[in-house]
Short mmCIF file of C-alpha atoms in Angstrom, two decimals:
data_model
loop_
_atom_site.label_atom_id
_atom_site.label_comp_id
_atom_site.label_asym_id
_atom_site.label_seq_id
_atom_site.Cartn_x
_atom_site.Cartn_y
_atom_site.Cartn_z
CA UNK A 1 68.17 -93.68 -247.92
CA UNK A 2 67.08 -97.16 -247.78
CA UNK A 3 63.74 -96.85 -245.80
CA UNK A 4 61.71 -97.81 -249.13
CA UNK A 5 63.85 -100.92 -249.91
CA UNK A 6 62.26 -104.14 -249.32
CA UNK A 7 64.18 -107.02 -248.12
CA UNK A 8 63.91 -110.01 -250.28
CA UNK A 9 65.27 -112.49 -248.10
CA UNK A 10 66.35 -113.28 -244.51
CA UNK A 11 69.52 -111.53 -243.82
CA UNK A 12 71.45 -114.20 -242.17
CA UNK A 13 74.08 -112.12 -241.00
CA UNK A 14 71.61 -110.08 -238.79
CA UNK A 15 71.54 -113.14 -236.39
CA UNK A 16 75.30 -113.42 -236.38
CA UNK A 17 76.50 -109.77 -235.87
CA UNK A 18 73.20 -107.95 -234.62
CA UNK A 19 71.77 -104.85 -236.20
CA UNK A 20 72.73 -104.14 -239.94
CA UNK A 21 73.91 -100.67 -240.73
CA UNK A 22 74.40 -99.37 -244.17
CA UNK A 23 77.42 -97.14 -242.88
CA UNK A 24 80.09 -97.71 -240.32
CA UNK A 25 81.18 -95.11 -237.67
CA UNK A 26 84.79 -95.48 -236.63
CA UNK A 27 86.85 -93.58 -233.91
CA UNK A 28 89.30 -92.07 -236.41
CA UNK A 29 88.21 -88.35 -237.09
CA UNK A 30 89.42 -88.54 -240.69
CA UNK A 31 87.34 -91.64 -241.44
CA UNK A 32 84.65 -91.66 -244.36
CA UNK A 33 81.17 -90.61 -242.87
CA UNK A 34 82.57 -89.46 -239.39
CA UNK A 35 81.49 -85.86 -239.96
CA UNK A 36 77.96 -87.03 -240.51
CA UNK A 37 77.68 -88.07 -236.89
CA UNK A 38 78.97 -84.65 -235.57
CA UNK A 39 75.95 -82.26 -235.50
CA UNK A 40 73.25 -81.79 -237.96
CA UNK A 41 74.99 -79.70 -240.60
CA UNK A 42 75.51 -82.43 -243.04
CA UNK A 43 74.83 -82.24 -246.68
CA UNK A 44 74.16 -85.78 -248.63
CA UNK A 45 74.84 -86.34 -252.30
CA UNK A 46 74.57 -89.64 -254.19
CA UNK A 47 76.68 -90.26 -257.34
CA UNK A 48 76.31 -93.04 -259.80
CA UNK A 49 79.67 -94.54 -260.96
CA UNK A 50 80.14 -97.06 -264.00
CA UNK A 51 81.36 -100.45 -263.11
CA UNK A 52 82.66 -103.37 -265.31
CA UNK A 53 80.52 -106.39 -265.02
CA UNK A 54 80.73 -109.52 -267.20
CA UNK A 55 79.51 -113.09 -267.67
CA UNK A 56 81.81 -115.81 -266.18
CA UNK A 57 81.59 -119.47 -267.62
CA UNK A 58 81.80 -122.15 -264.88
CA UNK A 59 81.78 -124.85 -267.72
CA UNK A 60 78.31 -125.92 -266.14
CA UNK A 61 80.38 -127.92 -263.55
CA UNK A 62 80.31 -127.48 -259.72
CA UNK A 63 81.51 -129.46 -256.78
CA UNK A 64 78.09 -131.32 -255.80
CA UNK A 65 79.07 -133.81 -253.39
CA UNK A 66 77.73 -134.21 -249.80
CA UNK A 67 80.02 -131.37 -248.65
CA UNK A 68 78.34 -128.87 -251.06
CA UNK A 69 74.65 -130.04 -250.81
CA UNK A 70 74.44 -128.40 -247.51
CA UNK A 71 71.41 -126.11 -246.65
CA UNK A 72 72.29 -125.64 -243.08
CA UNK A 73 73.02 -127.05 -239.66
CA UNK A 74 70.12 -128.29 -237.27
CA UNK A 75 69.94 -127.42 -233.62
CA UNK A 76 71.44 -130.70 -232.67
CA UNK A 77 74.52 -130.18 -234.85
CA UNK A 78 73.29 -132.31 -237.82
CA UNK A 79 73.85 -131.23 -241.29
CA UNK A 80 70.89 -130.92 -243.61
CA UNK A 81 71.32 -131.61 -247.18
CA UNK A 82 69.40 -130.82 -250.25
CA UNK A 83 69.55 -132.43 -253.63
CA UNK A 84 67.63 -131.81 -257.13
CA UNK A 85 65.62 -133.80 -259.48
CA UNK A 86 63.76 -133.08 -262.75
CA UNK A 87 64.32 -131.18 -265.90
CA UNK A 88 63.41 -127.88 -267.34
CA UNK A 89 64.06 -125.88 -270.58
CA UNK A 90 63.39 -122.31 -271.73
CA UNK A 91 65.19 -120.27 -274.45
CA UNK A 92 67.30 -117.97 -272.27
CA UNK A 93 69.18 -120.90 -270.30
CA UNK A 94 68.33 -123.94 -272.55
CA UNK A 95 67.96 -127.16 -270.86
CA UNK A 96 68.88 -128.25 -267.49
CA UNK A 97 68.42 -131.75 -266.10
CA UNK A 98 69.25 -132.95 -262.70
CA UNK A 99 69.76 -136.65 -261.43
CA UNK A 100 71.23 -138.00 -258.11
CA UNK A 101 73.72 -140.85 -257.06
CA UNK A 102 74.09 -142.20 -253.80
CA UNK A 103 75.59 -145.30 -252.14
CA UNK A 104 73.65 -147.50 -249.85
CA UNK A 105 74.71 -149.86 -247.09
CA UNK A 106 73.25 -152.84 -245.11
CA UNK A 107 71.81 -151.83 -241.80
CA UNK A 108 74.39 -154.08 -239.97
CA UNK A 109 77.45 -156.10 -241.02
CA UNK A 110 76.72 -159.89 -241.63
CA UNK A 111 73.02 -159.37 -241.89
CA UNK A 112 71.45 -162.70 -241.03
CA UNK A 113 67.87 -161.97 -242.49
CA UNK A 114 66.40 -163.17 -239.41
CA UNK A 115 66.10 -166.75 -240.61
CA UNK A 116 66.51 -169.30 -243.27
CA UNK A 117 65.34 -169.10 -247.05
CA UNK A 118 64.65 -165.40 -247.40
CA UNK A 119 62.71 -164.32 -250.48
CA UNK A 120 62.00 -160.91 -251.74
CA UNK A 121 58.15 -159.82 -251.73
CA UNK A 122 58.69 -156.16 -252.98
CA UNK A 123 61.16 -153.41 -252.70
CA UNK A 124 60.03 -149.67 -252.34
CA UNK A 125 61.94 -146.40 -252.89
CA UNK A 126 60.83 -143.26 -250.87
CA UNK A 127 61.74 -140.02 -251.90
CA UNK A 128 61.22 -137.28 -249.27
CA UNK A 129 61.11 -133.73 -249.49
CA UNK A 130 63.58 -131.32 -247.60
CA UNK A 131 61.41 -130.76 -244.80
CA UNK A 132 58.21 -132.59 -243.52
CA UNK A 133 56.36 -129.64 -242.81
CA UNK A 134 53.65 -128.18 -245.35
CA UNK A 135 54.23 -124.61 -244.51
CA UNK A 136 57.56 -124.16 -245.74
CA UNK A 137 57.83 -126.94 -248.43
CA UNK A 138 55.02 -126.90 -250.52
CA UNK A 139 53.17 -124.50 -252.77
CA UNK A 140 49.41 -124.89 -252.72
CA UNK A 141 47.98 -124.26 -255.94
CA UNK A 142 44.20 -123.60 -255.28
CA UNK A 143 42.63 -126.44 -253.70
CA UNK A 144 45.55 -128.78 -254.71
CA UNK A 145 45.83 -130.15 -250.97
CA UNK A 146 43.79 -133.15 -250.74
CA UNK A 147 42.61 -135.43 -247.82
CA UNK A 148 41.36 -138.91 -248.38
CA UNK A 149 39.89 -140.82 -245.51
CA UNK A 150 38.48 -144.33 -245.76
CA UNK A 151 37.92 -147.49 -243.82
CA UNK A 152 39.49 -150.92 -244.65
CA UNK A 153 37.83 -153.92 -242.68
CA UNK A 154 40.62 -156.51 -243.59
CA UNK A 155 43.86 -154.66 -243.08
CA UNK A 156 46.61 -157.22 -241.63
CA UNK A 157 47.58 -156.26 -238.14
CA UNK A 158 50.07 -158.78 -236.71
CA UNK A 159 48.55 -161.42 -238.98
CA UNK A 160 44.97 -160.49 -238.12
CA UNK A 161 42.37 -159.00 -240.20
CA UNK A 162 41.47 -155.64 -238.64
CA UNK A 163 39.23 -152.77 -239.29
CA UNK A 164 41.27 -149.42 -239.64
CA UNK A 165 40.88 -146.01 -240.95
CA UNK A 166 43.25 -144.79 -243.50
CA UNK A 167 43.83 -141.05 -243.88
CA UNK A 168 46.17 -139.93 -246.77
CA UNK A 169 47.13 -136.33 -247.31
CA UNK A 170 48.53 -135.23 -250.53
CA UNK A 171 50.64 -132.05 -251.28
CA UNK A 172 52.07 -130.37 -254.48
CA UNK A 173 55.73 -130.01 -254.17
CA UNK A 174 57.18 -126.71 -254.90
CA UNK A 175 58.32 -126.82 -258.42
CA UNK A 176 60.63 -124.65 -260.60
CA UNK A 177 59.65 -124.81 -264.19
CA UNK A 178 56.47 -125.77 -265.93
CA UNK A 179 53.27 -126.31 -263.82
CA UNK A 180 50.21 -128.66 -264.51
CA UNK A 181 48.73 -129.97 -267.73
CA UNK A 182 51.09 -132.25 -269.64
CA UNK A 183 54.18 -130.93 -267.67
CA UNK A 184 52.55 -132.38 -264.30
CA UNK A 185 54.22 -135.74 -264.40
CA UNK A 186 57.79 -137.16 -264.92
CA UNK A 187 59.12 -140.62 -265.36
CA UNK A 188 61.54 -141.56 -262.65
CA UNK A 189 64.13 -144.26 -263.25
CA UNK A 190 66.35 -146.08 -260.68
CA UNK A 191 69.46 -147.77 -262.03
CA UNK A 192 72.17 -149.76 -260.53
CA UNK A 193 75.45 -147.75 -260.36
CA UNK A 194 78.43 -149.63 -261.74
CA UNK A 195 81.35 -147.19 -260.95
CA UNK A 196 82.88 -147.18 -257.44
CA UNK A 197 82.24 -143.95 -255.76
CA UNK A 198 85.64 -143.32 -254.29
CA UNK A 199 85.67 -140.62 -251.76
CA UNK A 200 89.24 -139.82 -252.64
CA UNK A 201 88.45 -139.41 -256.25
CA UNK A 202 87.84 -135.55 -256.81
CA UNK A 203 86.41 -136.13 -260.13
CA UNK A 204 83.63 -137.94 -258.70
CA UNK A 205 82.61 -134.96 -256.62
CA UNK A 206 81.50 -132.85 -259.48
CA UNK A 207 78.16 -132.46 -261.28
CA UNK A 208 79.53 -133.57 -264.45
CA UNK A 209 81.12 -136.68 -263.13
CA UNK A 210 81.33 -139.81 -265.43
CA UNK A 211 79.43 -142.40 -263.66
CA UNK A 212 78.11 -145.59 -265.41
CA UNK A 213 75.07 -147.57 -264.65
CA UNK A 214 73.89 -151.18 -264.99
CA UNK A 215 70.68 -152.74 -264.40
CA UNK A 216 67.27 -150.79 -264.31
CA UNK A 217 65.88 -151.63 -260.76
CA UNK A 218 62.48 -150.02 -261.48
CA UNK A 219 60.64 -146.87 -263.04
CA UNK A 220 57.66 -144.77 -261.86
CA UNK A 221 55.66 -141.85 -262.71
CA UNK A 222 55.89 -138.80 -260.31
CA UNK A 223 52.80 -136.67 -260.60
CA UNK A 224 54.37 -133.65 -258.74
CA UNK A 225 52.71 -134.58 -255.31
CA UNK A 226 53.99 -136.15 -251.99
CA UNK A 227 51.78 -137.79 -249.48
CA UNK A 228 51.82 -138.76 -245.78
CA UNK A 229 49.62 -141.53 -244.40
CA UNK A 230 48.19 -142.35 -241.10
CA UNK A 231 46.50 -145.78 -240.29
CA UNK A 232 44.74 -146.41 -236.92
CA UNK A 233 42.56 -149.07 -235.56
CA UNK A 234 38.90 -148.27 -235.36
CA UNK A 235 38.63 -150.17 -232.17
CA UNK A 236 40.71 -148.26 -230.04
CA UNK A 237 42.38 -145.48 -232.33
CA UNK A 238 45.66 -146.84 -231.65
CA UNK A 239 48.34 -146.07 -234.49
CA UNK A 240 49.10 -148.95 -236.80
CA UNK A 241 51.34 -147.01 -239.28
CA UNK A 242 52.32 -143.43 -239.75
CA UNK A 243 54.38 -142.28 -242.86
CA UNK A 244 56.15 -139.01 -243.26
CA UNK A 245 55.55 -136.99 -246.49
CA UNK A 246 57.22 -138.52 -249.50
CA UNK A 247 56.85 -140.27 -252.88
CA UNK A 248 56.85 -143.97 -252.79
CA UNK A 249 57.83 -145.91 -255.98
CA UNK A 250 57.98 -149.64 -256.49
CA UNK A 251 61.00 -151.14 -257.75
CA UNK A 252 60.04 -153.88 -259.95
CA UNK A 253 63.40 -155.67 -260.44
CA UNK A 254 62.95 -157.75 -257.46
CA UNK A 255 65.28 -160.55 -258.81
CA UNK A 256 68.15 -158.06 -258.62
CA UNK A 257 67.68 -157.73 -254.96
CA UNK A 258 67.13 -161.42 -254.49
CA UNK A 259 70.28 -162.44 -256.27
CA UNK A 260 72.58 -159.58 -255.05
CA UNK A 261 71.39 -159.26 -251.63
CA UNK A 262 69.34 -162.19 -250.22
CA UNK A 263 71.29 -164.83 -252.11
CA UNK A 264 74.53 -163.41 -250.69
CA UNK A 265 73.53 -164.10 -247.03
CA UNK A 266 76.74 -165.22 -245.07
CA UNK A 267 79.19 -164.27 -247.97
CA UNK A 268 81.91 -161.92 -248.02
CA UNK A 269 79.82 -159.29 -250.03
CA UNK A 270 77.75 -158.64 -246.99
CA UNK A 271 80.57 -159.01 -244.50
CA UNK A 272 80.98 -155.24 -243.74
CA UNK A 273 80.42 -151.83 -245.31
CA UNK A 274 83.82 -151.56 -247.00
CA UNK A 275 83.09 -154.85 -248.91
CA UNK A 276 79.43 -153.94 -249.69
CA UNK A 277 79.93 -150.34 -251.28
CA UNK A 278 82.34 -152.08 -253.71
CA UNK A 279 79.98 -154.82 -254.44
CA UNK A 280 76.55 -152.86 -254.74
CA UNK A 281 78.07 -149.60 -255.86
CA UNK A 282 75.06 -147.50 -255.47
CA UNK A 283 71.93 -146.31 -257.18
CA UNK A 284 71.16 -143.49 -259.66
CA UNK A 285 67.77 -141.69 -259.65
CA UNK A 286 66.98 -139.74 -262.95
CA UNK A 287 64.04 -138.50 -265.16
CA UNK A 288 63.35 -139.39 -268.71
CA UNK A 289 62.15 -136.04 -269.80
CA UNK A 290 63.88 -132.74 -270.59
CA UNK A 291 61.22 -130.11 -270.30
CA UNK A 292 59.03 -130.48 -266.98
CA UNK A 293 60.30 -128.86 -263.71
CA UNK A 294 62.95 -129.07 -261.15
CA UNK A 295 62.34 -129.94 -257.35
CA UNK A 296 64.26 -130.48 -254.34
CA UNK A 297 64.28 -133.45 -251.88
CA UNK A 298 66.45 -134.58 -248.75
CA UNK A 299 69.05 -137.08 -249.80
CA UNK A 300 69.73 -138.13 -246.10
CA UNK A 301 66.16 -139.13 -245.85
CA UNK A 302 65.88 -141.18 -249.00
CA UNK A 303 64.83 -144.92 -248.04
CA UNK A 304 64.98 -148.04 -250.00
CA UNK A 305 62.95 -150.62 -248.15
CA UNK A 306 63.09 -154.39 -249.06
CA UNK A 307 60.02 -156.48 -247.84
CA UNK A 308 60.76 -160.16 -247.57
CA UNK A 309 59.70 -163.36 -245.95
CA UNK A 310 61.92 -165.92 -244.07
CA UNK A 311 61.46 -169.32 -242.46
CA UNK A 312 60.63 -169.17 -238.59
CA UNK A 313 60.38 -172.22 -236.59
CA UNK A 314 58.80 -172.22 -233.13
CA UNK A 315 57.91 -175.54 -231.31
CA UNK A 316 58.30 -177.51 -234.57
CA UNK A 317 55.93 -175.36 -236.59
CA UNK A 318 57.25 -173.35 -239.59
CA UNK A 319 55.82 -170.14 -240.65
CA UNK A 320 56.88 -167.50 -243.34
CA UNK A 321 56.47 -163.97 -241.58
CA UNK A 322 57.22 -160.91 -243.71
CA UNK A 323 59.77 -158.38 -242.32
CA UNK A 324 61.69 -155.41 -243.78
CA UNK A 325 65.22 -154.50 -244.49
CA UNK A 326 65.93 -150.60 -244.53
CA UNK A 327 69.08 -150.01 -246.35
CA UNK A 328 71.06 -147.22 -245.11
CA UNK A 329 71.22 -144.08 -247.39
CA UNK A 330 72.06 -141.44 -244.83
CA UNK A 331 75.06 -139.22 -244.27
CA UNK A 332 77.82 -141.91 -244.17
CA UNK A 333 77.38 -142.51 -247.88
CA UNK A 334 78.55 -140.69 -250.99
CA UNK A 335 76.03 -138.10 -252.32
CA UNK A 336 76.44 -136.69 -255.69
CA UNK A 337 74.20 -134.34 -257.69
CA UNK A 338 74.51 -134.81 -261.50
CA UNK A 339 73.59 -131.91 -263.74
CA UNK A 340 73.54 -131.96 -267.57
CA UNK A 341 72.89 -129.17 -269.87
CA UNK A 342 71.87 -128.46 -273.60
CA UNK A 343 72.52 -124.66 -274.35
CA UNK A 344 72.21 -124.95 -278.10
CA UNK A 345 70.53 -121.75 -279.57
CA UNK A 346 70.15 -120.28 -275.85
CA UNK A 347 70.91 -116.69 -275.07
CA UNK A 348 73.13 -117.65 -272.23
CA UNK A 349 75.38 -119.58 -274.83
CA UNK A 350 75.80 -116.52 -276.94
CA UNK A 351 76.44 -114.29 -273.96
CA UNK A 352 78.96 -116.45 -272.34
CA UNK A 353 80.66 -117.28 -275.73
CA UNK A 354 80.96 -113.60 -276.65
CA UNK A 355 81.74 -112.27 -273.12
CA UNK A 356 83.95 -109.04 -273.04
CA UNK A 357 85.76 -108.96 -269.45
CA UNK A 358 87.62 -105.75 -270.43
CA UNK A 359 84.62 -103.63 -271.05
CA UNK A 360 81.72 -105.65 -269.49
CA UNK A 361 78.58 -107.23 -270.91
CA UNK A 362 75.07 -105.82 -271.52
CA UNK A 363 73.23 -108.66 -269.91
CA UNK A 364 74.36 -110.73 -266.99
CA UNK A 365 73.55 -114.52 -266.66
CA UNK A 366 73.35 -116.01 -263.21
CA UNK A 367 72.30 -119.63 -262.55
CA UNK A 368 72.76 -122.20 -259.77
CA UNK A 369 73.89 -125.80 -260.27
CA UNK A 370 77.19 -125.15 -262.10
CA UNK A 371 75.60 -122.38 -264.19
CA UNK A 372 77.43 -118.92 -264.95
CA UNK A 373 78.26 -116.33 -262.31
CA UNK A 374 78.77 -112.58 -262.75
CA UNK A 375 82.19 -110.92 -262.13
CA UNK A 376 81.75 -107.24 -261.08
CA UNK A 377 84.99 -104.92 -260.98
CA UNK A 378 84.91 -101.36 -259.49
CA UNK A 379 86.89 -99.06 -261.83
CA UNK A 380 90.35 -97.97 -260.67
CA UNK A 381 89.69 -94.40 -261.88
CA UNK A 382 86.41 -94.56 -259.42
CA UNK A 383 88.57 -95.43 -256.49
CA UNK A 384 90.97 -92.63 -257.50
CA UNK A 385 88.04 -90.22 -257.63
CA UNK A 386 86.65 -91.34 -254.15
CA UNK A 387 90.02 -91.02 -252.63
CA UNK A 388 90.39 -87.30 -254.11
CA UNK A 389 86.97 -86.68 -252.42
CA UNK A 390 88.12 -88.17 -249.10
CA UNK A 391 91.37 -86.36 -249.01
CA UNK A 392 90.48 -82.88 -250.33
CA UNK A 393 86.81 -82.43 -249.24
CA UNK A 394 86.89 -84.87 -246.17
CA UNK A 395 83.49 -86.17 -247.60
CA UNK A 396 82.09 -88.85 -245.62
CA UNK A 397 80.64 -91.99 -247.29
CA UNK A 398 77.31 -92.93 -245.93
CA UNK A 399 76.78 -96.00 -248.20
CA UNK A 400 78.10 -97.61 -251.20
CA UNK A 401 76.13 -100.32 -253.06
CA UNK A 402 76.39 -101.93 -256.48
CA UNK A 403 72.92 -101.58 -258.04
CA UNK A 404 71.82 -103.99 -260.60
CA UNK A 405 68.46 -104.30 -262.34
CA UNK A 406 66.34 -107.56 -263.00
CA UNK A 407 66.21 -108.14 -266.73
CA UNK A 408 62.79 -108.35 -268.22
CA UNK A 409 63.49 -111.56 -269.88
CA UNK A 410 64.21 -113.14 -266.66
CA UNK A 411 62.01 -116.38 -266.44
CA UNK A 412 59.51 -116.01 -263.49
CA UNK A 413 58.44 -118.91 -261.65
CA UNK A 414 54.61 -118.16 -261.55
CA UNK A 415 53.63 -121.58 -260.27
CA UNK A 416 55.31 -120.94 -256.98
CA UNK A 417 56.60 -118.35 -254.65
CA UNK A 418 59.79 -116.60 -256.16
CA UNK A 419 62.97 -117.35 -254.06
CA UNK A 420 65.87 -115.64 -256.16
CA UNK A 421 69.06 -115.50 -253.90
CA UNK A 422 72.61 -114.68 -254.28
CA UNK A 423 75.77 -114.42 -252.72
CA UNK A 424 78.68 -112.03 -252.93
CA UNK A 425 82.24 -112.77 -252.49
CA UNK A 426 85.65 -111.25 -253.04
CA UNK A 427 88.22 -113.05 -255.21
CA UNK A 428 91.55 -112.08 -256.76
CA UNK A 429 91.28 -113.56 -260.38
CA UNK A 430 94.22 -115.70 -261.36
CA UNK A 431 94.58 -115.26 -265.07
CA UNK A 432 91.20 -114.38 -265.47
CA UNK A 433 89.94 -117.55 -263.54
CA UNK A 434 87.98 -117.65 -260.27
CA UNK A 435 89.72 -119.70 -257.77
CA UNK A 436 86.70 -120.98 -255.70
CA UNK A 437 89.04 -122.34 -253.06
CA UNK A 438 90.06 -118.61 -252.17
CA UNK A 439 86.89 -116.79 -252.09
CA UNK A 440 86.53 -114.63 -249.18
CA UNK A 441 83.55 -112.89 -247.25
CA UNK A 442 83.19 -109.12 -248.24
CA UNK A 443 84.26 -107.07 -245.18
CA UNK A 444 80.54 -105.55 -245.14
CA UNK A 445 79.33 -108.96 -244.47
CA UNK A 446 81.74 -109.93 -241.73
CA UNK A 447 81.05 -106.55 -239.95
CA UNK A 448 77.45 -107.03 -240.26
CA UNK A 449 76.32 -104.52 -242.75
CA UNK A 450 74.23 -106.91 -244.63
CA UNK A 451 74.40 -108.39 -248.09
CA UNK A 452 71.66 -107.14 -250.35
CA UNK A 453 68.29 -105.48 -250.65
CA UNK A 454 65.57 -105.56 -253.28
CA UNK A 455 63.14 -102.91 -254.64
CA UNK A 456 60.36 -104.69 -256.33
CA UNK A 457 59.34 -101.73 -258.60
CA UNK A 458 61.25 -101.04 -260.77
CA UNK A 459 63.05 -104.35 -259.79
CA UNK A 460 66.58 -103.87 -258.78
CA UNK A 461 68.97 -105.39 -256.20
CA UNK A 462 71.41 -103.25 -253.99
CA UNK A 463 74.46 -105.14 -253.05
CA UNK A 464 75.88 -103.55 -249.93
CA UNK A 465 79.50 -102.55 -250.38
CA UNK A 466 80.04 -99.84 -248.04
CA UNK A 467 82.98 -100.94 -246.00
CA UNK A 468 84.50 -102.78 -249.03
CA UNK A 469 84.76 -99.41 -250.58
CA UNK A 470 85.63 -97.53 -247.46
CA UNK A 471 88.63 -99.85 -246.71
CA UNK A 472 90.09 -99.29 -250.04
CA UNK A 473 89.66 -95.57 -250.37
CA UNK A 474 90.91 -95.14 -246.64
CA UNK A 475 94.13 -97.19 -247.36
CA UNK A 476 93.30 -99.78 -244.77
CA UNK A 477 95.55 -102.85 -244.51
CA UNK A 478 95.12 -106.63 -244.52
CA UNK A 479 97.41 -109.44 -243.61
CA UNK A 480 98.17 -111.81 -246.54
CA UNK A 481 100.33 -114.50 -245.50
CA UNK A 482 103.16 -113.10 -243.23
CA UNK A 483 103.02 -109.57 -244.81
CA UNK A 484 100.74 -106.61 -244.17
CA UNK A 485 99.59 -104.58 -247.15
CA UNK A 486 97.00 -102.07 -248.18
CA UNK A 487 93.52 -103.62 -249.06
CA UNK A 488 93.33 -103.68 -253.02
CA UNK A 489 90.29 -103.19 -255.31
CA UNK A 490 89.37 -106.86 -255.96
CA UNK A 491 86.82 -108.21 -258.17
CA UNK A 492 83.25 -109.05 -256.63
CA UNK A 493 81.74 -112.41 -257.49
CA UNK A 494 77.91 -112.78 -257.90
CA UNK A 495 76.72 -116.32 -257.55
CA UNK A 496 73.21 -118.03 -257.15
CA UNK A 497 72.45 -119.21 -253.89
CA UNK A 498 72.54 -118.26 -250.16
CA UNK A 499 74.99 -118.70 -247.48
CA UNK A 500 74.11 -121.85 -245.45
CA UNK A 501 73.82 -121.40 -241.83
CA UNK A 502 73.08 -122.95 -238.56
CA UNK A 503 69.65 -122.47 -236.87
CA UNK A 504 71.26 -119.72 -234.64
CA UNK A 505 72.30 -117.98 -238.01
CA UNK A 506 76.08 -118.71 -237.81
CA UNK A 507 77.36 -118.97 -241.31
CA UNK A 508 78.85 -122.35 -241.97
CA UNK A 509 81.82 -121.08 -244.20
CA UNK A 510 82.52 -119.17 -247.34
CA UNK A 511 82.24 -122.12 -249.61
CA UNK A 512 79.12 -123.52 -247.80
CA UNK A 513 76.30 -121.94 -249.85
CA UNK A 514 73.30 -123.54 -251.52
CA UNK A 515 74.68 -122.72 -255.14
CA UNK A 516 75.07 -126.46 -255.89
CA UNK A 517 71.27 -127.04 -255.59
CA UNK A 518 69.91 -123.54 -256.37
CA UNK A 519 67.40 -124.01 -259.03
CA UNK A 520 67.24 -120.41 -260.03
CA UNK A 521 68.19 -118.73 -263.45
CA UNK A 522 68.43 -114.95 -263.39
CA UNK A 523 69.25 -112.25 -265.92
CA UNK A 524 70.60 -109.04 -264.83
CA UNK A 525 71.12 -105.80 -266.97
CA UNK A 526 74.80 -105.12 -267.28
CA UNK A 527 76.91 -102.55 -268.76
CA UNK A 528 75.81 -99.96 -271.40
CA UNK A 529 78.71 -98.56 -273.32
CA UNK A 530 76.71 -95.53 -274.43
CA UNK A 531 75.90 -94.73 -270.62
CA UNK A 532 72.23 -93.81 -271.71
CA UNK A 533 70.46 -96.82 -270.14
CA UNK A 534 69.32 -95.70 -266.65
CA UNK A 535 68.88 -99.52 -265.63
CA UNK A 536 72.57 -100.14 -266.39
CA UNK A 537 74.57 -101.78 -263.59
CA UNK A 538 76.34 -98.93 -261.42
CA UNK A 539 78.08 -98.10 -258.24
CA UNK A 540 75.93 -95.94 -256.20
CA UNK A 541 77.82 -93.98 -253.54
CA UNK A 542 76.16 -91.68 -251.09
CA UNK A 543 78.57 -89.16 -249.27
CA UNK A 544 78.11 -86.27 -247.21
CA UNK A 545 79.86 -82.97 -246.46
CA UNK A 546 79.39 -79.95 -243.99
CA UNK A 547 77.48 -77.22 -245.32
#
C-alpha cells in the first residue's frame, strides 16, 4: 500500500522502536487486522472519510528559552541548541523577524586581567552555525564555495614578524527566504540588554518577551557567508591559528567594555557570576531589515572575545603584551529567541481570524517559531461507522492515515534544500485551547508505527494513525490519574518542527521539538464543504475482509 511513498524525513522512531509497520498484529482474534494474517483469502478496501481540520492561533508566541531551543543530544550527553536570526516577508504569512538574547559571564570570578593597567584593543563577536561541517550545514549555490590562500611575511608570532600561509574558506549559510542580489546582506546590531534575565520569570521565557536594551555595542554587515581560517608557519608548517566556521564582527564600542569591564577590576561587579549577570545583564543580536532571509546558528558556540593589553614587569622591564578575555556565553546562561511578526494583509491573518473550528477551514497554515498550528478531529460518526464494520463484518484495519495535500501557494525555498517537518500529537482541548503542557505522543509513534510519509507527486503527506484509530474502535483502555477508562477520540495537533532526539534516536520528550526554531511556513489543503475537491484533507482507512 505504501511501497510508492517516499519518506521525506528520517523517521527518528525507527531507531527507537525498530522496524516501522503500517499495521499492528495482536493476539486477540477479534483485533482489527487479525484475519489478514490468517491465510491468503483477504480482500482489501480503502475508504476515505471526511475530517474536521482548522487553523489554531498560537498568538505568535512560543516558549523559546534554552529548554526549547534543543535540536538534540550529543553522544557525550551534551544538549545541542539552535537559534535563528534574520527576517523574511511574503504575502501568505507576512513578515517574521528573529532576534536573540543571551547572558554572558566572566571566565572566572574576580578576574585579575593578568596585570595592571588593562586597556581594550578590540572586541569581536563570533556567530557560529549549528554544526562545523559543510556537508550538513550549508547549501552550495554553484561555485559559491570560495578558498583564498595567500602569504603574509610579517605576521606577528610571539612578538616576532613571521612568514605564514593563510587559508580562508568561505561557505554560504543555508538560508530560508530571499537569496542573492539586494537580499544577500543584512545589518546585524549588538545591543546591551538592560532587563535582568531572571530564570524564574516565565514571561522572559517566551518569544514575545519584553526585553529592554541600552547602548549599541556594534554593528556589522553579514553577507550570508561564514568562514574558516587556518594560519601556518612557512618554515615548518606548524599551526599558528585555526578558526572554526563562523562570522566575525568587530564591536566598535570599546569604551563600553573599558568602563564596564576593565575599569571594574577588583570591584563587586566582577566578584562572582551572580553579581555579574545583574550588572552586565546580557546582549541582544538583531537585524535592521524586514525582508531578507532567516538562518540558524548555535547559541552555545557564540563568542565575545575582548583583546586587551596590560602591564607586565620582568627583571625591572615593563612591557605591554596583548591577551584575550573570552566571555562565557555557553549553556549556563539564559538563551531567548525573540520573534516579531507583521501579519497585516496576509493570507494567514484572514484564515486564522475567520477560522471555523466546528466545520473546518479550507486552507491550513502551519508555521514554526510561534506561528499557527492545525487541529484535526476525526468525526465521531466516522468512529461509529468503523465500530460497526469491526463488530458486524469483523473487518481488519490494515492502515489508517490522515492524508493532507500541500497547497500550491506554499512558499518554496528554492535557494536551498527543502526541509519541511511536522510533529503530530494528541491533546484534549480545554475550552477550545491547546494545553501544551499536556500534549502526548500518539500511540502510533510510541508503538513504532512511524509518523508520516510524503508523496512528492501530487504532493501530499500521510500521517500515520493506524493504532490511534484501532485503539478507539476496539474499545481499548488507558489510565488517567487513578482511573481506567476507554480511549476517546482526541484531537490531533499538527505543528511545524521535528521531535528532538539523541544521537542514538531516543526522543527527548513530547515537548522537546524543533518548533521553537523551525523556519518553515507551510500551507495545506483543508476541508471542502462541498466534498468535491479530490485534494481535501481526509482520513484514509484500508481494511480487509475474508472473501
